[in-house]
Short mmCIF file of N, CA and C in Angstrom, two decimals:
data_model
loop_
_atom_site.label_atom_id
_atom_site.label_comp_id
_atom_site.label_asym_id
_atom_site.label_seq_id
_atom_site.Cartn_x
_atom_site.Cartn_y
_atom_site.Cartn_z
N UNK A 21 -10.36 -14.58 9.75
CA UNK A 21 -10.56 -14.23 8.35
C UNK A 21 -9.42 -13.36 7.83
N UNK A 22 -9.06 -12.58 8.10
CA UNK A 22 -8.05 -11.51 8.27
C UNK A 22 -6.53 -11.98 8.10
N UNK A 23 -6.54 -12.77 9.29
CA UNK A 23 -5.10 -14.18 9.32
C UNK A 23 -4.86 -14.28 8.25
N UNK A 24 -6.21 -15.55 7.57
CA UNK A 24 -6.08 -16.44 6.40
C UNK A 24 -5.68 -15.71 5.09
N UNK A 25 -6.01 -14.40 5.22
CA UNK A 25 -6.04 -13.68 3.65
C UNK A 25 -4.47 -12.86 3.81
N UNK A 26 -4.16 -12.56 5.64
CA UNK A 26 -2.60 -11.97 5.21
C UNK A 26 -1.81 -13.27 4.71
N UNK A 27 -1.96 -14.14 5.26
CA UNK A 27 -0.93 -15.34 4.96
C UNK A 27 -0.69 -15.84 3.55
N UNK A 28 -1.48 -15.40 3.00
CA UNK A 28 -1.20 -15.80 1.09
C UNK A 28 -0.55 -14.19 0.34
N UNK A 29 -0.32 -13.57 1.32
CA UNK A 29 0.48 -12.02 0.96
C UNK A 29 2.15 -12.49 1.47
N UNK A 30 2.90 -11.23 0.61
CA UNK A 30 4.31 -10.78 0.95
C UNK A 30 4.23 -11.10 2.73
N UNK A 31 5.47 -11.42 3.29
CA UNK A 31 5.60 -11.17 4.85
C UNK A 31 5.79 -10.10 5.05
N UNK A 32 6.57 -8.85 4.11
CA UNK A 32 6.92 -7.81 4.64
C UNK A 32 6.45 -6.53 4.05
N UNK A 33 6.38 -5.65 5.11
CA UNK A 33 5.92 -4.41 4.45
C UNK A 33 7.51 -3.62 4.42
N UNK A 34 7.03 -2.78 3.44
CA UNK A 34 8.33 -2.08 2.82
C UNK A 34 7.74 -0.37 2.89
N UNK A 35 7.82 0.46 4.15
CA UNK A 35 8.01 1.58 4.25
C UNK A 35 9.02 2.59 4.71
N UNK A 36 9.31 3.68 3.85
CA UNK A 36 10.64 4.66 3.69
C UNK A 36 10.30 5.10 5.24
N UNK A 37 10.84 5.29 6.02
CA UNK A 37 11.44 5.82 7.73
C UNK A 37 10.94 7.70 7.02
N UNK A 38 11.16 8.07 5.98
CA UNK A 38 11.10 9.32 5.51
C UNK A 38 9.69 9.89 5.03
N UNK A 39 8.91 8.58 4.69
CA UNK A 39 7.65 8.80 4.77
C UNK A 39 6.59 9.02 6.21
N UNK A 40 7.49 8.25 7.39
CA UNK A 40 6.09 8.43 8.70
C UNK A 40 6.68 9.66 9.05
N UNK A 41 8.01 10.22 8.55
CA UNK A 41 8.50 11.38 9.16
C UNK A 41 8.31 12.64 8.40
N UNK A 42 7.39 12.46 7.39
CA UNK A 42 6.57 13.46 6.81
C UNK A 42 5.27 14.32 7.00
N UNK A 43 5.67 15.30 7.21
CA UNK A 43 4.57 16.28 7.60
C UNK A 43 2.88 16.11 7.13
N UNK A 44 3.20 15.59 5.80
CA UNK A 44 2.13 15.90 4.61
C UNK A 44 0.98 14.10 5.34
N UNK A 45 2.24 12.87 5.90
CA UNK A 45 1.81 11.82 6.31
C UNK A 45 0.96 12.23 7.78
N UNK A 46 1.98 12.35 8.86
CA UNK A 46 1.81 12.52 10.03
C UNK A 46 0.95 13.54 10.66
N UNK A 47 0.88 14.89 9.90
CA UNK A 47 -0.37 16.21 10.33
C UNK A 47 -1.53 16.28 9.42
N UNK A 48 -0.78 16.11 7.76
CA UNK A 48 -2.41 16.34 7.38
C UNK A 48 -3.15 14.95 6.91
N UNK A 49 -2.94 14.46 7.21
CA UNK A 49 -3.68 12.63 7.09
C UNK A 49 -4.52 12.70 8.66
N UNK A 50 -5.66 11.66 7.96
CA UNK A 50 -6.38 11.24 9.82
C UNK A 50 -5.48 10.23 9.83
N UNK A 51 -6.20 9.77 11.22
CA UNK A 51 -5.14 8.32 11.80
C UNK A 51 -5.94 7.25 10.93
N UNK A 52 -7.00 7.23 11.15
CA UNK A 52 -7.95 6.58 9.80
C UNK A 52 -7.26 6.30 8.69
N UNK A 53 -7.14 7.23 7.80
CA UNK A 53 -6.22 7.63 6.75
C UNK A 53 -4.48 7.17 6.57
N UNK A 54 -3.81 7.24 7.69
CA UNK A 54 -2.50 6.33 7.55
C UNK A 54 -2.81 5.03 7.78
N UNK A 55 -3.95 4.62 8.83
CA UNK A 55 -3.86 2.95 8.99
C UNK A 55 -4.40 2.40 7.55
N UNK A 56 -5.59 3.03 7.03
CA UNK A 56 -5.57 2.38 5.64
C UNK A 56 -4.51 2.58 4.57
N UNK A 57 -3.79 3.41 4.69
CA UNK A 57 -2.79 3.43 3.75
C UNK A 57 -1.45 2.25 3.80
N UNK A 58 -1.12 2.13 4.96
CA UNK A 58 -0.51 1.28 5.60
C UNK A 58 -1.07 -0.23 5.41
N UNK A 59 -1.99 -0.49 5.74
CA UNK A 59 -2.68 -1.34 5.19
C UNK A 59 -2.96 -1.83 3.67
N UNK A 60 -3.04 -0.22 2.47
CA UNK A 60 -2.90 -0.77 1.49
C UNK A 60 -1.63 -0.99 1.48
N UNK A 61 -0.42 -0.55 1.59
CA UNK A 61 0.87 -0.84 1.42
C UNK A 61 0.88 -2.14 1.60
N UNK A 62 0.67 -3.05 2.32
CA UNK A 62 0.89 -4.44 3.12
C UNK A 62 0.23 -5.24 2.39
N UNK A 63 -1.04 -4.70 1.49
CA UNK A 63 -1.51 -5.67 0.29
C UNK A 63 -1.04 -6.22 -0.49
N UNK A 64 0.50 -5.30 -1.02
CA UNK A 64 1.06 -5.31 -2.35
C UNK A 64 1.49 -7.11 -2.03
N UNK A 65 1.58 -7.57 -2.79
CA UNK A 65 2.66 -8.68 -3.53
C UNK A 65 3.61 -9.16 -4.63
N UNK A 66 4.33 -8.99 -4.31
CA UNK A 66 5.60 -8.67 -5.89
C UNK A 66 5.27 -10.17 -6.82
N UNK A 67 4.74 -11.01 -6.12
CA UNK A 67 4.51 -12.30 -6.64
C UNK A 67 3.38 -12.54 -7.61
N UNK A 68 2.30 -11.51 -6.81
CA UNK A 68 1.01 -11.68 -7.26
C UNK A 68 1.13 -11.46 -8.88
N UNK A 69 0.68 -11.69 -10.06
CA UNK A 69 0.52 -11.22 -11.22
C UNK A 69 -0.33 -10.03 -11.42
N UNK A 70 -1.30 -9.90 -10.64
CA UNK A 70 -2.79 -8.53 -10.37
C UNK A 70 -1.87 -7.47 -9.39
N UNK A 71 -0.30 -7.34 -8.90
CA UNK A 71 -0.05 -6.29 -8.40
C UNK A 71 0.42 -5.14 -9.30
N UNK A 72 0.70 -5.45 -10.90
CA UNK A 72 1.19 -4.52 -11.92
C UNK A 72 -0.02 -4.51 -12.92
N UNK A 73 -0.54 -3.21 -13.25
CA UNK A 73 -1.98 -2.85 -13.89
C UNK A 73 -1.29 -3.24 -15.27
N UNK A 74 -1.74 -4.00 -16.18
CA UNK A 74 -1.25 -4.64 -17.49
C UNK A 74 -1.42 -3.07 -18.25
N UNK A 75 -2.62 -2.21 -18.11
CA UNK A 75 -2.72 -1.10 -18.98
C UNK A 75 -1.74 -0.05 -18.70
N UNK A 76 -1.43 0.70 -17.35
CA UNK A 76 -0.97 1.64 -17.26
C UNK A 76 0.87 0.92 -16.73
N UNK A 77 0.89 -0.30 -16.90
CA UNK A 77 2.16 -0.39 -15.81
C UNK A 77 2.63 -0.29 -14.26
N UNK A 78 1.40 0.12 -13.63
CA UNK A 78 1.60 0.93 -12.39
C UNK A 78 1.53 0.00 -11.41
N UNK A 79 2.70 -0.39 -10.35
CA UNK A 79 2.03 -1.44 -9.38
C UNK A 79 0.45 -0.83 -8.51
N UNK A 80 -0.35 -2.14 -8.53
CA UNK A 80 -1.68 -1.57 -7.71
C UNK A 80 -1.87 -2.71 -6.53
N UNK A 81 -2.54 -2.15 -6.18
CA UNK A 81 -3.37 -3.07 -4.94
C UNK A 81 -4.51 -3.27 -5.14
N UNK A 82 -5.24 -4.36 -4.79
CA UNK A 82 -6.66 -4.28 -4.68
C UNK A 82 -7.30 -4.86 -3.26
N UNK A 83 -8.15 -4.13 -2.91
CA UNK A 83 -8.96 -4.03 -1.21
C UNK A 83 -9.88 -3.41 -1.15
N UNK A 84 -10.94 -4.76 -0.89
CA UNK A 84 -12.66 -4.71 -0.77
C UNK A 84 -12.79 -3.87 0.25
N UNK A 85 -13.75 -3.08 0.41
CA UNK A 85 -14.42 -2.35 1.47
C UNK A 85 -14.76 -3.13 2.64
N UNK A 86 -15.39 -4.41 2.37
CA UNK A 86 -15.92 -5.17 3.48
C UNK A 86 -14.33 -5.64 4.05
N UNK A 87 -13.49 -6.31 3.35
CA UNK A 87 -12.35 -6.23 4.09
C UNK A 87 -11.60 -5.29 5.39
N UNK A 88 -11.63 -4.02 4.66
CA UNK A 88 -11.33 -2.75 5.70
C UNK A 88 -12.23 -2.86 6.73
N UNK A 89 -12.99 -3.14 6.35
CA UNK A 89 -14.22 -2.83 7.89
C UNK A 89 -14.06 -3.33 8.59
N UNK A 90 -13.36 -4.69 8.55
CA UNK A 90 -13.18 -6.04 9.24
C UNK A 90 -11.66 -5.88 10.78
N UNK A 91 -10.94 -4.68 9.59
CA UNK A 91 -9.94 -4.14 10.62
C UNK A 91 -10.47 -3.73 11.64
N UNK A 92 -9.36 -3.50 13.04
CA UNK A 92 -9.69 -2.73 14.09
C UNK A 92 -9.19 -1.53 13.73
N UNK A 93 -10.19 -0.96 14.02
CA UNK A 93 -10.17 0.93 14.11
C UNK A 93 -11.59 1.37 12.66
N UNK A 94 -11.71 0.41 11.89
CA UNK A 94 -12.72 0.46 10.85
C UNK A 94 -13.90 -0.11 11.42
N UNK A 95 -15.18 0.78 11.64
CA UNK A 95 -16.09 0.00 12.18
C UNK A 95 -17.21 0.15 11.14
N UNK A 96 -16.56 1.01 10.39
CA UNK A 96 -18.32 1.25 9.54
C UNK A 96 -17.59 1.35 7.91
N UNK A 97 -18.69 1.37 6.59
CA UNK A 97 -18.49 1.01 5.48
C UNK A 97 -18.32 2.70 4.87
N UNK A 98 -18.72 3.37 5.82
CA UNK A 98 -18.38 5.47 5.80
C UNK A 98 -17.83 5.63 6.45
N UNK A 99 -16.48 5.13 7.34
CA UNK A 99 -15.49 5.34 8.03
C UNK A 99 -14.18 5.07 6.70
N UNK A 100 -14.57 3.96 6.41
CA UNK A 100 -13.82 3.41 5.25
C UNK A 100 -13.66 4.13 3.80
N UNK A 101 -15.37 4.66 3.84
CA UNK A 101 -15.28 5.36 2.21
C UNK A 101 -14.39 6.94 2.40
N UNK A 102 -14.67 7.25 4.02
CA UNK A 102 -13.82 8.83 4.05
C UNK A 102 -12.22 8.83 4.36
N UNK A 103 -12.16 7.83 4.97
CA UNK A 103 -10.43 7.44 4.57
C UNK A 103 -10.16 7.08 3.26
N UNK A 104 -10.63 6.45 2.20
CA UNK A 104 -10.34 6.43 1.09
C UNK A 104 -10.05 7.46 0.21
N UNK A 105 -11.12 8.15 0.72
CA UNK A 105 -11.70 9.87 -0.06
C UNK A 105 -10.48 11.06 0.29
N UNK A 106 -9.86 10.21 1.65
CA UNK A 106 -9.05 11.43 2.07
C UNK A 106 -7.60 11.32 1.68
N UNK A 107 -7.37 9.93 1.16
CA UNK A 107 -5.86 9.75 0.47
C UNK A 107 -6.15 9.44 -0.72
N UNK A 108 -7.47 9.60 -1.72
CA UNK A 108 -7.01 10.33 -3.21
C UNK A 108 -7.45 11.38 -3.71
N UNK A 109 -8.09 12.44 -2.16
CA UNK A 109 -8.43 14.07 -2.49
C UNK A 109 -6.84 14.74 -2.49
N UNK A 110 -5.85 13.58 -1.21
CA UNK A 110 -4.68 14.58 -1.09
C UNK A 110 -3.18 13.61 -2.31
N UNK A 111 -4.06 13.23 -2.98
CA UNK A 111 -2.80 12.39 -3.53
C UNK A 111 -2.01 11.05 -2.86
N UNK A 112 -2.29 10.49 -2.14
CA UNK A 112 -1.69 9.30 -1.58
C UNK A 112 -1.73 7.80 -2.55
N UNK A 113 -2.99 7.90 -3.11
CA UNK A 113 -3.46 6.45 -3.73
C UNK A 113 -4.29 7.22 -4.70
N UNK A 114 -4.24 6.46 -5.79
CA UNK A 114 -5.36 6.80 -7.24
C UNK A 114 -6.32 5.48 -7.23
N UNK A 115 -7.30 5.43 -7.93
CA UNK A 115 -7.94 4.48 -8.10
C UNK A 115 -7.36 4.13 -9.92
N UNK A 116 -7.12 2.81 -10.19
CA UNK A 116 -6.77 2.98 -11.22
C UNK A 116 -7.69 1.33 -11.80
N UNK A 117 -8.44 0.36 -11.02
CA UNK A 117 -9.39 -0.20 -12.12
C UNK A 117 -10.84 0.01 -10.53
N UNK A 118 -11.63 -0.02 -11.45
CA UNK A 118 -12.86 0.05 -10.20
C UNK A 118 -13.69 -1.10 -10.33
N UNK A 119 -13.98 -1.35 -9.02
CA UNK A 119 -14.90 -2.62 -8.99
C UNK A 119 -16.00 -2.40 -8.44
N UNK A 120 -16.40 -2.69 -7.03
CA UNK A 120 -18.46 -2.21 -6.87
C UNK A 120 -18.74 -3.32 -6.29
N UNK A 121 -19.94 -3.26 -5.96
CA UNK A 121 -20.60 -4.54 -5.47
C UNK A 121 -20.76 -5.67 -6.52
N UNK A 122 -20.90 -5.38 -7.47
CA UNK A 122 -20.96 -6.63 -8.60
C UNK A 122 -19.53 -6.93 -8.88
N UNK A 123 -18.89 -5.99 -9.43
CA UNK A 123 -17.93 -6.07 -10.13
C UNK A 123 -16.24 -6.51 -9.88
N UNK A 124 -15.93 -6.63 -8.19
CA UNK A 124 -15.18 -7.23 -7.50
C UNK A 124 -14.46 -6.27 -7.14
N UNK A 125 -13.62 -5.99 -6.45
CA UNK A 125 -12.26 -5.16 -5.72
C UNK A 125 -12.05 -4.15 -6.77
N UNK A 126 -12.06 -2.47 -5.85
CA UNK A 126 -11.46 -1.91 -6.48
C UNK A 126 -9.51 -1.69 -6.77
N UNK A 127 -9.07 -1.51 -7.49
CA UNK A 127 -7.34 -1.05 -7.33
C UNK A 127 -6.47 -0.18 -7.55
N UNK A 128 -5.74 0.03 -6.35
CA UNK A 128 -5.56 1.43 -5.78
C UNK A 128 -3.81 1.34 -6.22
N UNK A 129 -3.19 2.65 -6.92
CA UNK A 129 -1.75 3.14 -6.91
C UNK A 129 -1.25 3.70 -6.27
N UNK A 130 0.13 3.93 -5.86
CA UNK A 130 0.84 5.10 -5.14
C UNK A 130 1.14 5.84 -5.73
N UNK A 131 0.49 7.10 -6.54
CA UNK A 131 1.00 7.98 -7.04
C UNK A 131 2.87 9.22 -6.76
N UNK A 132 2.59 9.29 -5.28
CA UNK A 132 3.08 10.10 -4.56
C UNK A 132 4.76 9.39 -5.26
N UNK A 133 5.28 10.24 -3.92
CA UNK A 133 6.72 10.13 -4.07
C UNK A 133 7.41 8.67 -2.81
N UNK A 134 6.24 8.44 -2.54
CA UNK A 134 6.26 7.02 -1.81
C UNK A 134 5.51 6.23 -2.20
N UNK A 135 5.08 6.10 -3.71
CA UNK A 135 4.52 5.06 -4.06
C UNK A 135 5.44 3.87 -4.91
N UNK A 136 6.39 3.87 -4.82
CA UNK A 136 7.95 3.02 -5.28
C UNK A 136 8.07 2.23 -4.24
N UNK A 137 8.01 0.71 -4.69
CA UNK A 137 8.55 -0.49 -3.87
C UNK A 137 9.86 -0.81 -4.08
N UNK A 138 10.58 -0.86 -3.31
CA UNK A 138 11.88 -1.72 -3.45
C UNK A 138 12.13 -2.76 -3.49
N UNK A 139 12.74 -3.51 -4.08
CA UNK A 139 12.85 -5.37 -3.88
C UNK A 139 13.05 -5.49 -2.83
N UNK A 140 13.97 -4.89 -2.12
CA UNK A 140 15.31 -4.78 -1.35
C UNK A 140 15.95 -6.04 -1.09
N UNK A 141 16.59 -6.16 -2.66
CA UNK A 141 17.67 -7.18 -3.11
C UNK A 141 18.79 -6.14 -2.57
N UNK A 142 20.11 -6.56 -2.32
CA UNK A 142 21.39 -5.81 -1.75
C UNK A 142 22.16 -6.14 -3.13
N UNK A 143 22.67 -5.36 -4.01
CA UNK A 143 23.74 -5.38 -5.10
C UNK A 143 25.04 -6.20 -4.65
N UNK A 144 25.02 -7.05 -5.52
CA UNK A 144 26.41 -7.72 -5.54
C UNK A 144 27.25 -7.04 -5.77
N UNK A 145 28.79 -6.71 -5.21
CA UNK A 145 29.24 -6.34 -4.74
C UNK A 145 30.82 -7.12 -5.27
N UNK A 146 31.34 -6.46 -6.30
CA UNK A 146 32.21 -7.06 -7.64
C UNK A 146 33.55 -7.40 -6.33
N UNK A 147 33.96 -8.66 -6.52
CA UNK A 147 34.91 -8.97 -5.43
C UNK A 147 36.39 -8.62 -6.29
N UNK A 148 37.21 -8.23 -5.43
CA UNK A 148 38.67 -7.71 -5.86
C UNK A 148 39.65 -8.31 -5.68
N UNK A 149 40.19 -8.57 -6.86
CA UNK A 149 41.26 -9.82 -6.98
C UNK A 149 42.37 -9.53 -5.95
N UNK A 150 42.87 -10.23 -5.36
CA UNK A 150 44.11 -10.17 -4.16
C UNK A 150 45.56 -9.49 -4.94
N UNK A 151 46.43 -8.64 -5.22
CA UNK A 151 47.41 -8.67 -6.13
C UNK A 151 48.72 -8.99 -5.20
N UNK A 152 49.72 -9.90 -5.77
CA UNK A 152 50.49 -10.70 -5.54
C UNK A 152 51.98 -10.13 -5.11
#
């Protein structure tokens, strides 16, 4: 189940080397707490049309609860809600549309200073005429 739903996502995740080497990531986060974050990161899709919130502009993610649970290391649906709770008490992710049991997927922003995706297109690179 898990497979089928990464395979219609981006192949790659795009995280700064400066973010796992952050204090604020690595001591005050649970391990709980980075694997779902990490996990939302890996949601994004630059392709998707639902990864940029039409109201605020903000790229988002969206990821069902029952999804998370489905991960290894998530075994329960309050393992899931206190990792959630614990990266937008400390600023990691905002909730920015909400969904519910009726209402479908909630979707989550990177507020922080690692919430910026990069294309990581490489700049062309103006070639220099040979002089004679």
């Amino acid at each position: 189940m898990i497979e089928q739903n990464r395979a219609k996502t981006w192949p790659y995740l795009i995280i700064e080397n400066k973010m796992l080497r952050d204090k604020e990531f690595y001591q005050e986060l649970s391990a709980k707490a980075q694997l779902l974050f990490i996990y939302l990161r890996s949601a994004y899709d630059p392709y998707n049309s639902d990864s940029l919130n039409k109201a605020t502009g903000k790229i988002q993610v969206k990821m069902s609860y029952s999804f998370i649970s489905k991960i290894n290391g998530f075994h329960s649906y309050e393992t899931v809600r206190r990792a959630f709770q614990e990266l937008i008490d400390k600023g990691w992710i905002e909730v920015t549309e909400r969904g519910g049991k009726f209402g479908g997927k909630n979707a989550y922003s990177f507020p922080n200073q690692y919430g910026m995706f990069k294309n990581g297109k490489k700049k062309k690179s103006a070639r220099r005429k040979k002089s004679v």
